[in-house]
Amino acid sequence: LMYHLQRWCKSEDEILSDLCCRYRDRNLFKAQDISHHNLAKRETLYRIAQAEIAKDGQPPDYYVGLQCATTRGYTLYQRGIQIQADQTNSVEISEVSPLVQTLIQPLQRAWLIYPREIQARLPND
């Protein structure tokens, strides 16, 4: 892999060359957690980052990204974890434990990905 990255750093394709050199030289993109913003604010931040990288003459589609990831949380495995409720009945732990209730909720994270050289030009959270 490193052999090819070295060769691609000298490629005539400017985007390929730049991205490979960034990887080789550890000049990696920043990933800013924007999960606490609503969807409209996330989109605004994405557009601002795209405009800033375009000012530098770089194609925004290759240099700016918005990545969302969802974690499912606790799910039942087969019958789940059963707790003895009384002499004859048992209930699933998520029905009686507030702690497990919080673990059931899916978690969504959103990340704005951009080159570090435009970080100072982006709005602060």
Coordinates of C-alpha atoms in Angstrom, one line a residue:
L1 CA 0.0 0.0 0.0
M2 CA 2.7 2.5 0.9
Y3 CA 4.5 1.8 -2.3
H4 CA 1.4 2.8 -4.3
L5 CA 0.8 5.8 -2.1
Q6 CA 4.3 7.0 -2.8
R7 CA 3.8 6.6 -6.5
W8 CA 0.4 8.3 -6.4
C9 CA 1.9 11.3 -4.6
K10 CA 3.6 12.0 -8.0
S11 CA 0.4 11.5 -10.0
E12 CA -0.7 13.9 -12.6
D13 CA -4.2 13.7 -11.0
E14 CA -3.9 16.7 -8.6
I15 CA -6.6 15.4 -6.2
L16 CA -5.2 11.9 -6.0
S17 CA -1.7 13.3 -5.5
D18 CA -2.8 15.7 -2.7
L19 CA -4.8 13.1 -0.8
C20 CA -2.1 10.5 -1.0
C21 CA 0.6 13.0 0.2
R22 CA -1.7 14.1 3.1
Y23 CA -2.0 10.5 4.1
R24 CA 1.7 9.8 3.8
D25 CA 2.7 13.0 5.6
R26 CA 0.0 12.5 8.3
N27 CA -1.7 15.8 7.4
L28 CA -5.1 14.2 8.0
F29 CA -8.5 15.8 7.9
K30 CA -10.2 17.0 11.0
A31 CA -13.4 15.4 12.3
Q32 CA -15.5 17.8 14.3
D33 CA -18.4 16.4 16.4
I34 CA -21.5 18.4 15.4
S35 CA -24.0 15.9 16.9
H36 CA -25.4 18.5 19.3
H37 CA -26.7 20.7 16.4
N38 CA -30.0 20.2 14.7
L39 CA -30.1 19.0 11.1
A40 CA -30.4 22.6 9.6
K41 CA -27.3 23.8 11.6
R42 CA -25.3 20.7 10.5
E43 CA -26.2 21.4 6.9
T44 CA -25.2 25.1 7.3
L45 CA -21.8 24.1 8.8
Y46 CA -21.3 21.7 5.9
R47 CA -22.0 24.4 3.3
I48 CA -19.7 26.9 5.1
A49 CA -16.8 24.3 5.0
Q50 CA -17.5 23.6 1.4
A51 CA -17.4 27.3 0.5
E52 CA -14.1 27.8 2.5
I53 CA -12.3 24.9 0.8
A54 CA -13.6 26.1 -2.6
K55 CA -11.9 29.5 -1.9
D56 CA -8.6 27.5 -1.7
G57 CA -9.3 26.1 -5.1
Q58 CA -10.0 22.6 -3.9
P59 CA -13.1 20.6 -5.0
P60 CA -15.5 20.5 -2.0
D61 CA -16.9 17.1 -2.9
Y62 CA -13.5 15.5 -2.3
Y63 CA -12.4 17.6 0.7
V64 CA -15.5 18.2 2.9
G65 CA -17.8 15.5 4.2
L66 CA -20.7 15.1 6.6
Q67 CA -20.7 11.7 8.2
C68 CA -23.6 10.4 10.4
A69 CA -23.4 7.2 12.4
T70 CA -26.2 5.5 14.4
T71 CA -25.6 3.0 17.2
R72 CA -28.5 0.8 18.0
G73 CA -28.1 0.5 21.7
Y74 CA -29.1 -2.5 23.8
T75 CA -31.1 -5.1 22.0
L76 CA -32.5 -8.4 23.1
Y77 CA -30.4 -11.5 22.5
Q78 CA -32.7 -14.5 22.2
R79 CA -34.9 -14.1 25.3
G80 CA -33.0 -11.1 26.8
I81 CA -32.0 -10.9 30.4
Q82 CA -34.8 -12.0 32.6
I83 CA -35.4 -10.8 36.2
Q84 CA -37.5 -12.7 38.6
A85 CA -40.4 -10.3 39.3
D86 CA -42.3 -12.5 41.8
Q87 CA -42.6 -16.2 42.5
T88 CA -44.0 -17.2 39.1
N89 CA -43.2 -14.3 36.7
S90 CA -40.1 -12.9 35.2
V91 CA -39.7 -9.7 33.2
E92 CA -37.0 -8.5 30.8
I93 CA -34.5 -6.3 32.5
S94 CA -35.2 -3.3 30.2
E95 CA -38.7 -3.1 31.6
V96 CA -37.6 -2.6 35.2
S97 CA -34.1 -1.0 35.1
P98 CA -33.8 2.8 34.4
L99 CA -30.2 2.3 33.6
V100 CA -30.9 -0.3 30.9
Q101 CA -33.7 2.0 29.6
T102 CA -31.1 4.6 28.8
L103 CA -29.0 2.1 27.0
I104 CA -31.9 1.1 24.7
Q105 CA -32.0 4.5 23.1
P106 CA -30.2 4.6 19.8
L107 CA -27.4 7.1 19.6
Q108 CA -26.7 9.2 16.5
R109 CA -23.4 11.0 16.0
A110 CA -22.6 13.5 13.2
W111 CA -19.2 14.5 12.1
L112 CA -18.0 17.4 9.9
I113 CA -14.8 16.3 8.1
Y114 CA -12.6 18.9 6.5
P115 CA -8.9 19.8 6.0
R116 CA -7.2 21.3 9.0
E117 CA -6.1 24.4 7.1
I118 CA -9.7 25.8 7.1
Q119 CA -10.4 25.1 10.8
A120 CA -9.7 28.7 11.8
R121 CA -12.2 30.0 9.2
L122 CA -15.1 27.8 10.4
P123 CA -17.6 29.1 13.1
N124 CA -16.9 28.0 16.6
D125 CA -19.5 25.8 18.4

